[in-house]
PDB file of C-alpha atoms and ligand atoms in Angstrom:
ATOM      1  CA  UNK A   1      75.032 147.986  58.102  1.00 46.00           C
ATOM      2  CA  UNK A   2      77.467 147.375  60.981  1.00 50.00           C
ATOM      3  CA  UNK A   3      78.708 144.291  59.165  1.00 50.00           C
ATOM      4  CA  UNK A   4      81.062 145.295  56.353  1.00 57.00           C
ATOM      5  CA  UNK A   5      82.517 142.599  54.071  1.00 52.00           C
ATOM      6  CA  UNK A   6      85.974 142.748  55.684  1.00 52.00           C
ATOM      7  CA  UNK A   7      84.586 142.102  59.161  1.00 50.00           C
ATOM      8  CA  UNK A   8      82.548 139.211  57.826  1.00 45.00           C
ATOM      9  CA  UNK A   9      85.554 137.733  56.049  1.00 46.00           C
ATOM     10  CA  UNK A  10      87.703 137.917  59.206  1.00 47.00           C
ATOM     11  CA  UNK A  11      84.929 136.287  61.207  1.00 44.00           C
ATOM     12  CA  UNK A  12      84.644 133.420  58.726  1.00 41.00           C
ATOM     13  CA  UNK A  13      88.452 133.020  58.647  1.00 45.00           C
ATOM     14  CA  UNK A  14      88.512 132.838  62.458  1.00 44.00           C
ATOM     15  CA  UNK A  15      85.823 130.159  62.434  1.00 39.00           C
ATOM     16  CA  UNK A  16      87.769 128.108  59.879  1.00 42.00           C
ATOM     17  CA  UNK A  17      90.953 128.388  61.964  1.00 43.00           C
ATOM     18  CA  UNK A  18      89.193 127.374  65.167  1.00 43.00           C
ATOM     19  CA  UNK A  19      87.497 124.459  63.427  1.00 41.00           C
ATOM     20  CA  UNK A  20      90.790 123.282  61.960  1.00 40.00           C
ATOM     21  CA  UNK A  21      92.593 123.407  65.289  1.00 40.00           C
ATOM     22  CA  UNK A  22      90.035 121.466  67.274  1.00 38.00           C
ATOM     23  CA  UNK A  23      91.243 117.911  67.909  1.00 44.00           C
ATOM     24  CA  UNK A  24      87.735 116.805  68.819  1.00 40.00           C
ATOM     25  CA  UNK A  25      86.565 117.410  65.268  1.00 43.00           C
ATOM     26  CA  UNK A  26      88.869 114.672  63.959  1.00 62.00           C
ATOM     27  CA  UNK A  27      91.223 117.319  62.633  1.00 74.00           C
ATOM     28  CA  UNK A  28      93.608 116.477  59.859  1.00 90.00           C
ATOM     29  CA  UNK A  29      97.256 116.287  60.911  1.00 96.00           C
ATOM     30  CA  UNK A  30      99.462 118.161  58.469  1.00 97.00           C
ATOM     31  CA  UNK A  31     102.839 116.953  59.608  1.00 97.00           C
ATOM     32  CA  UNK A  32     105.058 115.519  62.267  1.00 98.00           C
ATOM     33  CA  UNK A  33     107.379 117.223  64.709  1.00 98.00           C
ATOM     34  CA  UNK A  34     109.946 115.220  66.660  1.00 98.00           C
ATOM     35  CA  UNK A  35     111.770 116.397  69.778  1.00 98.00           C
ATOM     36  CA  UNK A  36     114.813 114.754  71.272  1.00 98.00           C
ATOM     37  CA  UNK A  37     117.892 115.210  73.385  1.00 98.00           C
ATOM     38  CA  UNK A  38     121.411 113.868  72.868  1.00 98.00           C
ATOM     39  CA  UNK A  39     124.146 113.332  75.444  1.00 98.00           C
ATOM     40  CA  UNK A  40     127.755 112.209  75.320  1.00 98.00           C
ATOM     41  CA  UNK A  41     127.264 108.734  76.766  1.00 97.00           C
ATOM     42  CA  UNK A  42     127.889 105.261  75.354  1.00 96.00           C
ATOM     43  CA  UNK A  43     124.456 105.152  73.684  1.00 96.00           C
ATOM     44  CA  UNK A  44     123.697 108.872  73.458  1.00 98.00           C
ATOM     45  CA  UNK A  45     121.079 108.759  76.183  1.00 98.00           C
ATOM     46  CA  UNK A  46     120.882 111.426  78.869  1.00 97.00           C
ATOM     47  CA  UNK A  47     121.742 112.282  81.576  1.00 97.00           C
ATOM     48  CA  UNK A  48     125.249 113.241  80.577  1.00 97.00           C
ATOM     49  CA  UNK A  49     127.120 116.062  78.917  1.00 97.00           C
ATOM     50  CA  UNK A  50     124.775 117.604  76.314  1.00 98.00           C
ATOM     51  CA  UNK A  51     125.996 117.321  72.728  1.00 98.00           C
ATOM     52  CA  UNK A  52     125.742 120.464  70.577  1.00 98.00           C
ATOM     53  CA  UNK A  53     125.959 120.740  66.773  1.00 97.00           C
ATOM     54  CA  UNK A  54     125.439 117.076  65.999  1.00 98.00           C
ATOM     55  CA  UNK A  55     123.441 116.106  62.915  1.00 98.00           C
ATOM     56  CA  UNK A  56     120.280 114.080  63.483  1.00 98.00           C
ATOM     57  CA  UNK A  57     118.215 112.415  60.774  1.00 98.00           C
ATOM     58  CA  UNK A  58     114.580 111.424  60.792  1.00 98.00           C
ATOM     59  CA  UNK A  59     113.940 108.237  58.820  1.00 97.00           C
ATOM     60  CA  UNK A  60     110.550 106.795  57.958  1.00 97.00           C
ATOM     61  CA  UNK A  61     109.490 103.642  56.164  1.00 95.00           C
ATOM     62  CA  UNK A  62     106.549 104.490  53.926  1.00 91.00           C
ATOM     63  CA  UNK A  63     104.881 103.078  50.822  1.00 85.00           C
ATOM     64  CA  UNK A  64     106.701  99.762  51.032  1.00 81.00           C
ATOM     65  CA  UNK A  65     110.074 101.416  50.578  1.00 84.00           C
ATOM     66  CA  UNK A  66     113.020 100.830  52.846  1.00 91.00           C
ATOM     67  CA  UNK A  67     113.834 103.310  55.595  1.00 93.00           C
ATOM     68  CA  UNK A  68     114.452 106.738  54.023  1.00 95.00           C
ATOM     69  CA  UNK A  69     115.720 110.028  55.413  1.00 97.00           C
ATOM     70  CA  UNK A  70     112.722 112.395  55.469  1.00 97.00           C
ATOM     71  CA  UNK A  71     114.059 115.181  57.680  1.00 98.00           C
ATOM     72  CA  UNK A  72     117.253 116.474  59.223  1.00 98.00           C
ATOM     73  CA  UNK A  73     118.133 118.544  62.245  1.00 98.00           C
ATOM     74  CA  UNK A  74     121.052 119.619  64.411  1.00 98.00           C
ATOM     75  CA  UNK A  75     121.347 119.559  68.174  1.00 98.00           C
ATOM     76  CA  UNK A  76     121.400 122.954  69.834  1.00 98.00           C
ATOM     77  CA  UNK A  77     123.562 124.294  72.672  1.00 97.00           C
ATOM     78  CA  UNK A  78     121.663 122.221  75.230  1.00 98.00           C
ATOM     79  CA  UNK A  79     121.683 119.002  73.192  1.00 98.00           C
ATOM     80  CA  UNK A  80     118.062 119.371  72.064  1.00 98.00           C
ATOM     81  CA  UNK A  81     116.660 119.132  68.569  1.00 98.00           C
ATOM     82  CA  UNK A  82     113.361 119.438  66.785  1.00 98.00           C
ATOM     83  CA  UNK A  83     112.691 118.063  63.321  1.00 98.00           C
ATOM     84  CA  UNK A  84     109.426 118.989  61.624  1.00 98.00           C
ATOM     85  CA  UNK A  85     108.216 117.519  58.344  1.00 98.00           C
ATOM     86  CA  UNK A  86     105.013 117.970  56.375  1.00 97.00           C
ATOM     87  CA  UNK A  87     102.655 115.006  55.987  1.00 96.00           C
ATOM     88  CA  UNK A  88     104.066 112.299  53.716  1.00 94.00           C
ATOM     89  CA  UNK A  89     102.124 110.094  51.338  1.00 91.00           C
ATOM     90  CA  UNK A  90     101.705 106.737  53.066  1.00 90.00           C
ATOM     91  CA  UNK A  91     102.636 107.957  56.550  1.00 93.00           C
ATOM     92  CA  UNK A  92      99.625 107.394  58.793  1.00 90.00           C
ATOM     93  CA  UNK A  93      99.695 110.305  61.224  1.00 93.00           C
ATOM     94  CA  UNK A  94      97.550 109.997  64.327  1.00 89.00           C
ATOM     95  CA  UNK A  95      98.548 106.403  64.857  1.00 86.00           C
ATOM     96  CA  UNK A  96     100.392 105.688  68.129  1.00 86.00           C
ATOM     97  CA  UNK A  97     103.019 103.710  66.231  1.00 88.00           C
ATOM     98  CA  UNK A  98     104.955 105.660  63.653  1.00 94.00           C
ATOM     99  CA  UNK A  99     107.181 103.757  61.185  1.00 94.00           C
ATOM    100  CA  UNK A 100     109.964 106.246  61.831  1.00 96.00           C
ATOM    101  CA  UNK A 101     113.156 106.617  63.845  1.00 97.00           C
ATOM    102  CA  UNK A 102     115.730 109.279  64.508  1.00 98.00           C
ATOM    103  CA  UNK A 103     119.340 108.341  63.977  1.00 98.00           C
ATOM    104  CA  UNK A 104     122.785 109.758  64.500  1.00 98.00           C
ATOM    105  CA  UNK A 105     125.615 108.517  62.343  1.00 97.00           C
ATOM    106  CA  UNK A 106     128.755 107.436  64.183  1.00 98.00           C
ATOM    107  CA  UNK A 107     131.554 108.018  64.810  1.00 98.00           C
ATOM    108  CA  UNK A 108     131.391 111.535  66.231  1.00 98.00           C
ATOM    109  CA  UNK A 109     134.506 113.668  66.352  1.00 97.00           C
ATOM    110  CA  UNK A 110     136.757 112.824  69.316  1.00 97.00           C
ATOM    111  CA  UNK A 111     136.773 116.492  70.304  1.00 95.00           C
ATOM    112  CA  UNK A 112     132.960 116.433  70.406  1.00 95.00           C
ATOM    113  CA  UNK A 113     132.431 113.193  72.313  1.00 97.00           C
ATOM    114  CA  UNK A 114     135.297 110.754  72.942  1.00 97.00           C
ATOM    115  CA  UNK A 115     133.089 107.824  73.928  1.00 97.00           C
ATOM    116  CA  UNK A 116     131.196 108.006  70.599  1.00 97.00           C
ATOM    117  CA  UNK A 117     134.282 108.595  68.467  1.00 97.00           C
ATOM    118  CA  UNK A 118     135.758 105.102  68.460  1.00 94.00           C
ATOM    119  CA  UNK A 119     132.708 103.272  67.176  1.00 95.00           C
ATOM    120  CA  UNK A 120     130.695 103.105  63.949  1.00 97.00           C
ATOM    121  CA  UNK A 121     127.064 102.442  63.046  1.00 97.00           C
ATOM    122  CA  UNK A 122     124.127 104.533  64.253  1.00 97.00           C
ATOM    123  CA  UNK A 123     122.408 105.569  67.411  1.00 98.00           C
ATOM    124  CA  UNK A 124     118.768 104.812  66.653  1.00 98.00           C
ATOM    125  CA  UNK A 125     115.939 106.292  68.698  1.00 98.00           C
ATOM    126  CA  UNK A 126     112.341 105.112  68.553  1.00 94.00           C
ATOM    127  CA  UNK A 127     109.469 107.593  68.588  1.00 96.00           C
ATOM    128  CA  UNK A 128     106.797 107.975  71.196  1.00 93.00           C
ATOM    129  CA  UNK A 129     103.667 109.922  70.221  1.00 95.00           C
ATOM    130  CA  UNK A 130     102.862 112.598  72.778  1.00 95.00           C
ATOM    131  CA  UNK A 131     100.085 114.670  71.207  1.00 95.00           C
ATOM    132  CA  UNK A 132      99.524 117.454  68.713  1.00 96.00           C
ATOM    133  CA  UNK A 133     100.669 121.039  68.405  1.00 97.00           C
ATOM    134  CA  UNK A 134      99.751 123.969  66.178  1.00 97.00           C
ATOM    135  CA  UNK A 135     102.619 124.797  63.819  1.00 96.00           C
ATOM    136  CA  UNK A 136     102.503 128.287  62.279  1.00 96.00           C
ATOM    137  CA  UNK A 137     103.507 126.989  58.842  1.00 96.00           C
ATOM    138  CA  UNK A 138     101.793 123.621  58.637  1.00 97.00           C
ATOM    139  CA  UNK A 139      98.840 123.895  60.995  1.00 97.00           C
ATOM    140  CA  UNK A 140      98.064 121.022  63.330  1.00 97.00           C
ATOM    141  CA  UNK A 141     100.914 118.479  63.488  1.00 98.00           C
ATOM    142  CA  UNK A 142     101.546 115.344  65.476  1.00 97.00           C
ATOM    143  CA  UNK A 143     104.234 115.549  68.174  1.00 97.00           C
ATOM    144  CA  UNK A 144     106.537 112.690  69.030  1.00 97.00           C
ATOM    145  CA  UNK A 145     109.437 112.489  71.424  1.00 97.00           C
ATOM    146  CA  UNK A 146     112.427 110.212  71.206  1.00 96.00           C
ATOM    147  CA  UNK A 147     112.723 107.321  73.639  1.00 88.00           C
ATOM    148  CA  UNK A 148     116.098 105.765  74.376  1.00 95.00           C
ATOM    149  CA  UNK A 149     118.659 105.322  71.616  1.00 98.00           C
ATOM    150  CA  UNK A 150     120.226 101.996  70.880  1.00 97.00           C
ATOM    151  CA  UNK A 151     123.527 101.541  69.131  1.00 96.00           C
ATOM    152  CA  UNK A 152     123.031  99.485  65.945  1.00 96.00           C
ATOM    153  CA  UNK A 153     125.571  98.306  63.400  1.00 91.00           C
ATOM    154  CA  UNK A 154     129.143  98.284  64.591  1.00 71.00           C
TER     155      UNK A 154
HETATM  156  C1  LIG B 201     117.922 106.080  56.943  1.00 61.85           C
HETATM  157  O1  LIG B 201     117.685 106.154  55.552  1.00 61.85           O
HETATM  158  C2  LIG B 201     118.859 106.024  54.748  1.00 61.85           C
HETATM  159  C3  LIG B 201     118.438 106.173  53.302  1.00 61.85           C
HETATM  160  O2  LIG B 201     117.788 107.417  53.062  1.00 61.85           O
HETATM  161  C4  LIG B 201     119.499 104.675  54.981  1.00 61.85           C
HETATM  162  O3  LIG B 201     120.706 104.593  54.267  1.00 61.85           O
HETATM  163  C5  LIG B 201     119.784 104.499  56.466  1.00 61.85           C
HETATM  164  O4  LIG B 201     120.248 103.186  56.694  1.00 61.85           O
HETATM  165  C6  LIG B 201     118.507 104.715  57.284  1.00 61.85           C
HETATM  166  N1  LIG B 201     118.855 104.619  58.696  1.00 61.85           N
HETATM  167  C7  LIG B 201     118.062 104.052  59.610  1.00 61.85           C
HETATM  168  C8  LIG B 201     118.641 103.965  60.984  1.00 61.85           C
HETATM  169  O5  LIG B 201     116.925 103.653  59.398  1.00 61.85           O
HETATM  170  C1  LIG B 202     117.064 123.231  72.230  1.00 61.85           C
HETATM  171  O1  LIG B 202     116.094 122.426  71.582  1.00 61.85           O
HETATM  172  C2  LIG B 202     115.049 121.984  72.428  1.00 61.85           C
HETATM  173  C3  LIG B 202     114.184 121.052  71.595  1.00 61.85           C
HETATM  174  O2  LIG B 202     113.795 121.672  70.405  1.00 61.85           O
HETATM  175  C4  LIG B 202     114.290 123.189  72.962  1.00 61.85           C
HETATM  176  O3  LIG B 202     113.257 122.749  73.836  1.00 61.85           O
HETATM  177  C5  LIG B 202     115.234 124.089  73.703  1.00 61.85           C
HETATM  178  O4  LIG B 202     114.544 125.247  74.099  1.00 61.85           O
HETATM  179  C6  LIG B 202     116.409 124.475  72.813  1.00 61.85           C
HETATM  180  N1  LIG B 202     117.398 125.193  73.621  1.00 61.85           N
HETATM  181  C7  LIG B 202     118.078 126.240  73.157  1.00 61.85           C
HETATM  182  C8  LIG B 202     119.090 126.810  74.075  1.00 61.85           C
HETATM  183  O5  LIG B 202     117.869 126.709  72.029  1.00 61.85           O
END
């Protein structure tokens, strides 16, 4: 009598949410979120002057294809960026080694960063898995941060 159908439904929904968010239950990862920072230095690594409004691409190599852009982002006022993508067919989330990189196409505008304006190629950053986070749209996603960039292709 105290248990109307709406209350029951909410209770069941809460149980499903809790179950889905528990890493110990071997939860399914629904995507990947990548955090990084970009500075105006010879290879883009910080510390240095933070670079705002610079385009960053997330590339992954999945299903035997060559490296493909799977997500894009832009650095914010403090040089930070976050790129989140849903799970991709063939991308094994949960593994410590992701077949992905973030990259910044060079040159940058001289007014933005002189030291990165007179060179071509890409700054390529490798990913380092740091854990999982609950994303309001996707649910549980893997989190990776960007290690040092290297300048490739000149
Ligand atoms: C990223 O993928 C694009 C194709 O979508 C490719 O042209 C580019 O070389 C890739 N960059 C890296 C650094 O993997
Ligand atoms: C910039 O982006 C980073 C990484 O997403 C975030 O931690 C930081 O709070 C953002 N800063 C601003 C000023 O939006």
